[in-house]
Coordinates of N, CA, C and O and ligand atoms in Angstrom, one line a residue:
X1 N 173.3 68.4 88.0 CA 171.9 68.9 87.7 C 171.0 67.7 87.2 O 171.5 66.8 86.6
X2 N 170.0 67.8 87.5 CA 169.0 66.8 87.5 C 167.7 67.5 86.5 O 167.3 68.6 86.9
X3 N 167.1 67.0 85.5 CA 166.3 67.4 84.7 C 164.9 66.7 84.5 O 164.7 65.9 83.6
X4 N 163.6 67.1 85.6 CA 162.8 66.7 86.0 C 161.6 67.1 85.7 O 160.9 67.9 86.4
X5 N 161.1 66.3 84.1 CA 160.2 67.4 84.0 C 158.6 67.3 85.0 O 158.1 66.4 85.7
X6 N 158.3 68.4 84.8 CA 156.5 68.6 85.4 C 155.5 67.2 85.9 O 154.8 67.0 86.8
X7 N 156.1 66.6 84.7 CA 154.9 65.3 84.9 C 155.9 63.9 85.8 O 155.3 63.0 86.3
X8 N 157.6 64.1 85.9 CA 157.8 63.2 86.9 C 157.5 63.9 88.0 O 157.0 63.4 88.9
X9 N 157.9 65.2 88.1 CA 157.6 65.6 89.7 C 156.4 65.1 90.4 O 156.4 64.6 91.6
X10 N 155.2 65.5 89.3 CA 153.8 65.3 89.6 C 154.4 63.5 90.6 O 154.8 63.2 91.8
X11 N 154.1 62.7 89.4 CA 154.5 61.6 89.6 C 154.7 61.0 90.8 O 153.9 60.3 91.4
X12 N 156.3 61.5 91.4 CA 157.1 61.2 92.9 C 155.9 61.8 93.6 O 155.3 60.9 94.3
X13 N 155.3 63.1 93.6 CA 154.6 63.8 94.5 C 153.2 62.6 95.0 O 152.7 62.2 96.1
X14 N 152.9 62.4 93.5 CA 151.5 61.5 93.8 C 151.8 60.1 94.2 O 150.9 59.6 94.7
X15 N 152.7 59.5 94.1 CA 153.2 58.6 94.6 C 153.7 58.7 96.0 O 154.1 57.7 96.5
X16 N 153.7 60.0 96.9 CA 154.4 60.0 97.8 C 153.1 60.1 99.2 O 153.1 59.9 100.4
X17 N 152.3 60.7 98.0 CA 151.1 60.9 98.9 C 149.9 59.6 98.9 O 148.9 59.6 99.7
X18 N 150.1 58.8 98.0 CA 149.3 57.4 98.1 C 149.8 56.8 99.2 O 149.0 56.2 99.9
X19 N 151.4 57.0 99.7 CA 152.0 55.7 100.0 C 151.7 56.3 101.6 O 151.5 55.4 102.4
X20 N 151.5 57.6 102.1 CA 151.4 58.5 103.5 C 150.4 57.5 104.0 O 149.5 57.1 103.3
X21 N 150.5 57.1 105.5 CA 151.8 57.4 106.1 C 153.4 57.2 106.1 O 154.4 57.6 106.8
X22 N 153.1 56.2 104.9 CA 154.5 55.3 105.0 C 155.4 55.7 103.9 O 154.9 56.5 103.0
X23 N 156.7 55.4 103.7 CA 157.5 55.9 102.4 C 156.9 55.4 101.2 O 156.4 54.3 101.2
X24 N 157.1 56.1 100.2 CA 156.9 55.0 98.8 C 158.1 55.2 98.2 O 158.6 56.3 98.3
X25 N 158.7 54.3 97.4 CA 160.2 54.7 97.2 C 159.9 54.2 95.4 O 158.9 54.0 94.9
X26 N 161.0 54.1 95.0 CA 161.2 53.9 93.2 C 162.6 54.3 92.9 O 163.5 54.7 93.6
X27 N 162.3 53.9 91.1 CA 163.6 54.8 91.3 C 163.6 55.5 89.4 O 162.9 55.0 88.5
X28 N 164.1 56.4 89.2 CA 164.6 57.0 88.6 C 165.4 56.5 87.0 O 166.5 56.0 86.9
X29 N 164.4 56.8 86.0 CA 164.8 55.7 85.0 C 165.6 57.1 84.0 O 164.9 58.0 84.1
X30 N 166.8 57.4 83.1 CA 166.6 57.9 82.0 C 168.3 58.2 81.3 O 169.1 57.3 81.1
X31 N 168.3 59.3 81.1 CA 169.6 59.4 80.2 C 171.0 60.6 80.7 O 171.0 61.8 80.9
X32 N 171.7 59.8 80.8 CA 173.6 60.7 81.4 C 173.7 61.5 80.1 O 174.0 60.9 79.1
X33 N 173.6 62.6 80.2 CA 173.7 63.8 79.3 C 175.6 64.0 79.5 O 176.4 63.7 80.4
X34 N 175.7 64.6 78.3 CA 177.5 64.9 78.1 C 177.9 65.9 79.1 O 179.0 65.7 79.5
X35 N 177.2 66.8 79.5 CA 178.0 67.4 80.6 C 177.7 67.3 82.2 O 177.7 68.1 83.0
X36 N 177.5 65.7 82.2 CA 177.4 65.3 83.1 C 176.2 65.1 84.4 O 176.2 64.5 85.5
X37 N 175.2 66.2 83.6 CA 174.1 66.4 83.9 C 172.8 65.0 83.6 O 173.0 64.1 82.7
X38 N 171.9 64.9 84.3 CA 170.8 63.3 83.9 C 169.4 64.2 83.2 O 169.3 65.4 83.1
X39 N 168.7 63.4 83.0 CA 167.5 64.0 82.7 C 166.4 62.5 82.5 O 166.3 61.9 81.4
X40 N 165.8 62.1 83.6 CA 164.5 61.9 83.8 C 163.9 61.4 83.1 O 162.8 62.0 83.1
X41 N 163.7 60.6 82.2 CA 162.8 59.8 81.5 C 161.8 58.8 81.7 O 161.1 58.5 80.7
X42 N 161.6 58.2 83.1 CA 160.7 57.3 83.1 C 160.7 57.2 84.8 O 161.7 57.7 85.4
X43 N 159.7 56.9 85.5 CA 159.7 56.9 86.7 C 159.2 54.9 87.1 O 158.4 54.3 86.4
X44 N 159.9 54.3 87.9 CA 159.8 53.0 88.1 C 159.4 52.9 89.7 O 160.4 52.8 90.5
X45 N 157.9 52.8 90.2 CA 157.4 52.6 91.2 C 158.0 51.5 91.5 O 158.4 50.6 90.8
X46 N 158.3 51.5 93.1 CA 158.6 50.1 93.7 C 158.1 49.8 95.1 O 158.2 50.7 96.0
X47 N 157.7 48.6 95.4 CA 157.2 48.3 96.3 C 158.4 48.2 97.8 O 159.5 47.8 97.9
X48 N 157.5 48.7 98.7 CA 158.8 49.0 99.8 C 158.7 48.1 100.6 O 157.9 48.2 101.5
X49 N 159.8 47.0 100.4 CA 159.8 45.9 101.3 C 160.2 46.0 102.4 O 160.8 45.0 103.0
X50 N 160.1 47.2 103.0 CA 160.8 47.6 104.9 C 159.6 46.5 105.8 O 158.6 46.1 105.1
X51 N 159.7 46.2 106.7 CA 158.2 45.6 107.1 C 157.1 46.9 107.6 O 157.1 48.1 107.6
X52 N 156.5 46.3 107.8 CA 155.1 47.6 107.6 C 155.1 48.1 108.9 O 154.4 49.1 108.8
X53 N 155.5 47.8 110.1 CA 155.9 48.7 110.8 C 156.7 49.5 111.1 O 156.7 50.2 112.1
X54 N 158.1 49.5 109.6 CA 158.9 50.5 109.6 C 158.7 51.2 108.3 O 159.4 52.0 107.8
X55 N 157.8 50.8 108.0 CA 157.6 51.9 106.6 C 157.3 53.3 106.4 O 157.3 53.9 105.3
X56 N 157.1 53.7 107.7 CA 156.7 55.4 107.6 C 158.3 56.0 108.0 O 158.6 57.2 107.8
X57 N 158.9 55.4 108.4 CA 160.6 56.4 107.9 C 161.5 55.4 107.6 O 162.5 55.4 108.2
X58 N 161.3 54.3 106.6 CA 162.4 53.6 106.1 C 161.8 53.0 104.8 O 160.6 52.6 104.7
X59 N 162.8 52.9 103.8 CA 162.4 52.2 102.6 C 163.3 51.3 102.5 O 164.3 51.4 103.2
X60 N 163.2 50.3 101.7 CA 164.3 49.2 101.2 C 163.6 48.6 100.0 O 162.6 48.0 100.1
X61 N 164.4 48.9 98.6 CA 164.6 47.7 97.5 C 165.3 46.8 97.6 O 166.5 46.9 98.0
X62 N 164.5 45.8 97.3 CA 165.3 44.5 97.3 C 166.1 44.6 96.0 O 166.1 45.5 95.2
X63 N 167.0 43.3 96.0 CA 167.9 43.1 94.7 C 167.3 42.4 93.6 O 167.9 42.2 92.6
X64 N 165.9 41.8 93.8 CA 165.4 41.3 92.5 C 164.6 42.6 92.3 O 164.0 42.6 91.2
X65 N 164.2 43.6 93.0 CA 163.8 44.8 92.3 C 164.4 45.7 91.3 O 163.9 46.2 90.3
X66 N 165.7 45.9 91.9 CA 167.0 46.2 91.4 C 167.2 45.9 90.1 O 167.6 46.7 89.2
X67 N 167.0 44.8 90.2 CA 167.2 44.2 88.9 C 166.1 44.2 87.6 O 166.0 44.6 86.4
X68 N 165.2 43.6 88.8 CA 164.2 44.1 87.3 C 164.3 45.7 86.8 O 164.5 45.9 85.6
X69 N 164.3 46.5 87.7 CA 164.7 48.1 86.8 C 165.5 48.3 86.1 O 165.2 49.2 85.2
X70 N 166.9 47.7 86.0 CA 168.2 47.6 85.7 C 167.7 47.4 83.9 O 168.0 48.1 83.0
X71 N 166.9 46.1 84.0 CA 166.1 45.2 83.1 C 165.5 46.2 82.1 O 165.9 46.6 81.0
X72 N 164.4 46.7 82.9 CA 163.4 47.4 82.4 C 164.1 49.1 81.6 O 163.8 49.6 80.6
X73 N 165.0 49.4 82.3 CA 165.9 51.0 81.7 C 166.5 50.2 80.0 O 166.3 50.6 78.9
X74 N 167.2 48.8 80.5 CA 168.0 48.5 79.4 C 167.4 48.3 77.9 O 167.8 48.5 76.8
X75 N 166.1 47.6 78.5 CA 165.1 47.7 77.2 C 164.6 48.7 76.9 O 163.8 48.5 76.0
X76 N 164.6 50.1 77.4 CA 163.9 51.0 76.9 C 165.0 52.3 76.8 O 164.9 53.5 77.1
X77 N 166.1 51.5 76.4 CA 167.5 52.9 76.1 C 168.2 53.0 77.0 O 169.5 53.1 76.9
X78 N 167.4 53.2 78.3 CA 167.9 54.2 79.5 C 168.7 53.0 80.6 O 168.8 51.8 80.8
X79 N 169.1 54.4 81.4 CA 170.0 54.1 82.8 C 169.1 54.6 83.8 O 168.3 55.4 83.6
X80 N 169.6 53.8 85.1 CA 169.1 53.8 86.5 C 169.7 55.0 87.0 O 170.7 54.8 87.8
X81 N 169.5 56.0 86.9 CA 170.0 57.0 87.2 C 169.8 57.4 89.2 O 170.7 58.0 89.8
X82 N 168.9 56.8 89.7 CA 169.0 57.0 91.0 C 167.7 56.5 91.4 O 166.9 55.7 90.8
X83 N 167.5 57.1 92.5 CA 166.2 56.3 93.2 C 164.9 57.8 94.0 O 165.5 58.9 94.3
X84 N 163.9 57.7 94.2 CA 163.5 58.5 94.9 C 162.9 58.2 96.0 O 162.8 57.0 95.9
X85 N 162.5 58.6 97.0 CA 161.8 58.3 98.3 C 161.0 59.4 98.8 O 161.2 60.5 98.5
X86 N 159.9 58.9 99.6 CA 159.0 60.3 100.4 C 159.6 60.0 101.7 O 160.3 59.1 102.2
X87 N 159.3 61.3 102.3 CA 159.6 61.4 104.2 C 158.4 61.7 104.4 O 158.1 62.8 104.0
X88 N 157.3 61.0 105.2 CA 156.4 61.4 105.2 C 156.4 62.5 107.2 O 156.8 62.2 108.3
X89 N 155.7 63.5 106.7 CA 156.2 64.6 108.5 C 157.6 64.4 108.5 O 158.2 64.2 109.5
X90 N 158.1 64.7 107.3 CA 159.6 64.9 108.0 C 160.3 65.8 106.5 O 159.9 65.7 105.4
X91 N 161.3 66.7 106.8 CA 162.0 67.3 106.3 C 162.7 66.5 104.8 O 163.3 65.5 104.8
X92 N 162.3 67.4 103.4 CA 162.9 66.5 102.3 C 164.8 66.7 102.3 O 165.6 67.1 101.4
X93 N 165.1 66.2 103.6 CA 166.6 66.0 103.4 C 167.1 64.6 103.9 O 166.4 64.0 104.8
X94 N 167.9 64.1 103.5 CA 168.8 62.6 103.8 C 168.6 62.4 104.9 O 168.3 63.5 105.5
X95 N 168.5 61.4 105.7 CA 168.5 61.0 107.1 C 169.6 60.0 107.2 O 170.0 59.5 106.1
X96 N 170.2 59.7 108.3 CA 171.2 59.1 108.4 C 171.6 57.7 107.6 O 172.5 57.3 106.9
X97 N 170.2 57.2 108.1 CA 170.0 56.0 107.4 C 170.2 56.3 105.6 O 171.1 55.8 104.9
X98 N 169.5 57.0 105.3 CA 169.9 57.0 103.7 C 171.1 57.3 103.7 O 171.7 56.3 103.3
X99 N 171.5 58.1 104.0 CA 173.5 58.0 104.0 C 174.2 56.6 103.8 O 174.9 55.9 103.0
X100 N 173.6 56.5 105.1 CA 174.6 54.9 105.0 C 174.3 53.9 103.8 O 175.2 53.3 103.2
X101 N 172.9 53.9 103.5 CA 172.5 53.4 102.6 C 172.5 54.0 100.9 O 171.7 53.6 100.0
X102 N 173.5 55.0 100.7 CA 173.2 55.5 99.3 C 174.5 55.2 98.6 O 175.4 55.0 99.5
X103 N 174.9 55.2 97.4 CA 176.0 54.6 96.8 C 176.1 56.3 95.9 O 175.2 57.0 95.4
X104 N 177.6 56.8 96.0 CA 177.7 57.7 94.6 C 177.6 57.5 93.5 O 177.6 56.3 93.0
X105 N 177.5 58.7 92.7 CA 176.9 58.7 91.4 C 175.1 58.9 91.3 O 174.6 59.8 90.6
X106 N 174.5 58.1 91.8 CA 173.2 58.1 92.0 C 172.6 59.4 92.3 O 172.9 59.9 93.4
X107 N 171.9 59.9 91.7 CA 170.7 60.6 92.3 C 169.8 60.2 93.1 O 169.2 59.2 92.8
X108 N 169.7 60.9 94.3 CA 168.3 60.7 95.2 C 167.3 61.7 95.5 O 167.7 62.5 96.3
X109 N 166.2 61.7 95.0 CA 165.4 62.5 94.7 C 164.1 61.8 96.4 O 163.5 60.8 96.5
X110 N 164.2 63.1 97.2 CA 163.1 63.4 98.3 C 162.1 64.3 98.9 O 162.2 65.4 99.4
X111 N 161.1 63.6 98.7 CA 159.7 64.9 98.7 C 159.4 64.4 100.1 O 159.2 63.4 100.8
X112 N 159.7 65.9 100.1 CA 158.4 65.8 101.8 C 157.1 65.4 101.8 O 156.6 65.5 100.7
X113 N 156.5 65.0 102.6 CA 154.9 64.5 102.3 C 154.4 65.2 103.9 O 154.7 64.4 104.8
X114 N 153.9 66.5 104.3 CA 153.5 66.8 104.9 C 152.2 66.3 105.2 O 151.5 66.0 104.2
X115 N 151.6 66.1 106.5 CA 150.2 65.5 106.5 C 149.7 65.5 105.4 O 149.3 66.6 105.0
X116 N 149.4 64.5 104.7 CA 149.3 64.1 103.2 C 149.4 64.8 102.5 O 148.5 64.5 101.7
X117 N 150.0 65.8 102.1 CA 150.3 66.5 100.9 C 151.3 67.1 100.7 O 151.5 68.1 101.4
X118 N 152.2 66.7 99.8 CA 153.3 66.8 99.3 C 153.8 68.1 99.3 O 153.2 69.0 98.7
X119 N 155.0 68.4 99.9 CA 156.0 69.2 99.8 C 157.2 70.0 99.0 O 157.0 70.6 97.9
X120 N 158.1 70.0 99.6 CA 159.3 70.6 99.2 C 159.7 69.1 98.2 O 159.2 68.0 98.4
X121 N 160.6 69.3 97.3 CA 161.0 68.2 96.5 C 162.3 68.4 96.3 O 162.6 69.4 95.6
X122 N 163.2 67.7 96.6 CA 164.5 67.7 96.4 C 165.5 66.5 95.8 O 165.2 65.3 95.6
X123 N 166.8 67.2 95.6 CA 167.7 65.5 94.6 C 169.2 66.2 95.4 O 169.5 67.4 95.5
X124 N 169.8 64.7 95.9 CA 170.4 64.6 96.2 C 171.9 63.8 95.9 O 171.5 62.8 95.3
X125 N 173.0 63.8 96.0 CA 174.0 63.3 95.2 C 175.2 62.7 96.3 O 175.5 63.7 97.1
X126 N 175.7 61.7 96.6 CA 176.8 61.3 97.9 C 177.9 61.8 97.3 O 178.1 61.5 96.1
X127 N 178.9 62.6 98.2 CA 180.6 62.4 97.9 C 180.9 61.8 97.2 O 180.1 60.8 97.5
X128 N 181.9 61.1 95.9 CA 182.8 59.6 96.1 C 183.3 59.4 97.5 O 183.3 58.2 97.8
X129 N 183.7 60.3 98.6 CA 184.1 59.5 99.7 C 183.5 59.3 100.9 O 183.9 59.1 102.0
X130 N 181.7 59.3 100.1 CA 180.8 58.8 101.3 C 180.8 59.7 102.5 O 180.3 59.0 103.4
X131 N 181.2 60.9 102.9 CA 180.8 61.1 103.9 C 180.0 62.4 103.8 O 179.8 63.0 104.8
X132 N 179.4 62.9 102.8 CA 178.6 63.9 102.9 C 177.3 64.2 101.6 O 177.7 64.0 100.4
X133 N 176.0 64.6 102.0 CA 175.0 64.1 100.6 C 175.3 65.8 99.9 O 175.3 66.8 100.5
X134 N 175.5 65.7 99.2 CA 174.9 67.4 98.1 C 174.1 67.3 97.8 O 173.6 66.3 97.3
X135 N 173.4 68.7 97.9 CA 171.7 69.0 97.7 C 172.0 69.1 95.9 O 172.2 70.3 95.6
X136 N 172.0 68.4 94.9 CA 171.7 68.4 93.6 C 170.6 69.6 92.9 O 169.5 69.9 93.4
X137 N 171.1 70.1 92.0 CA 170.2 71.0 91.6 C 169.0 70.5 90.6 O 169.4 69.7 89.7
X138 N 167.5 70.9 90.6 CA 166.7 70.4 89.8 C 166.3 71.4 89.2 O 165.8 72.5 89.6
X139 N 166.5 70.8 87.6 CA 165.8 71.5 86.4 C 164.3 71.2 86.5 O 163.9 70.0 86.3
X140 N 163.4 72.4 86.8 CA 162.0 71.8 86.3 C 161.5 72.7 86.0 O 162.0 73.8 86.0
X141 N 160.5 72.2 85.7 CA 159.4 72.2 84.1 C 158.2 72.6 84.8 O 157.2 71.9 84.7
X142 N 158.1 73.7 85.8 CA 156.5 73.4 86.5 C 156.2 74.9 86.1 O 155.1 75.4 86.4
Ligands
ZN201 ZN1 164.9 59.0 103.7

């Protein structure tokens, strides 16, 4: 379970609709609660180094972004709890590519961005054995 209040949703949502046509991606800054549940404390925009003609269905953080967030959670309490992405005209579920590219444990949080305006909003969680995403449940505050 994923604990997302009102004002990150907003957040991803308006972030997802600046970035239309292309993905805007980030990631997910806050705190691993004891029963194993996260909860959402800070949202960390990131610039999407795909080249700009794959940016409307592909994102990529680089490793000195990575880092700086890593950076940025540590100084302010928190953990990298996962990352989020828009699909923009496309359905808020995993695409292949994110599979391949998602690590467990991580939350992945995906809003649809229908002709500019933001969607369905979803979080998503990989196997430990990588071969299938679970649709994560989100606590929100709206
Ligand atoms: Zn995706």
């Amino acid at each position: 379970m994923i604990d997302l209040k009102a004002e990150w949703d907003a957040t991803i949502r308006r972030e997802g609709e600046n970035a239309y046509p292309n993905e805007c991606c980030g990631v997910l800054l806050g705190t691993l609660l004891e029963d194993d549940s996260r909860r959402v404390e800070n949202i960390l925009p990131i610039d999407n180094k795909r080249e700009e003609a794959e940016q409307y269905h592909r994102f990529e953080i680089q490793p000195e972004d990575y880092m700086r967030a890593e950076k940025e959670a540590r100084s302010q309490g928190l953990d990298v709890l996962g990352f989020y992405h828009s699909h923009p005209d496309h359905p808020a579920r995993p695409s292949g590519f994110d599979q391949d590219h998602a690590l467990p444990f991580y939350s992945y949080i995906i809003v649809a961005v229908e002709k500019g305006k933001s969607a369905s909003l979803t979080s998503w969680e990989l196997t430990t054995d990588r071969t299938q995403f679970l649709e994560e449940e989100i606590k929100s505050w709206r």
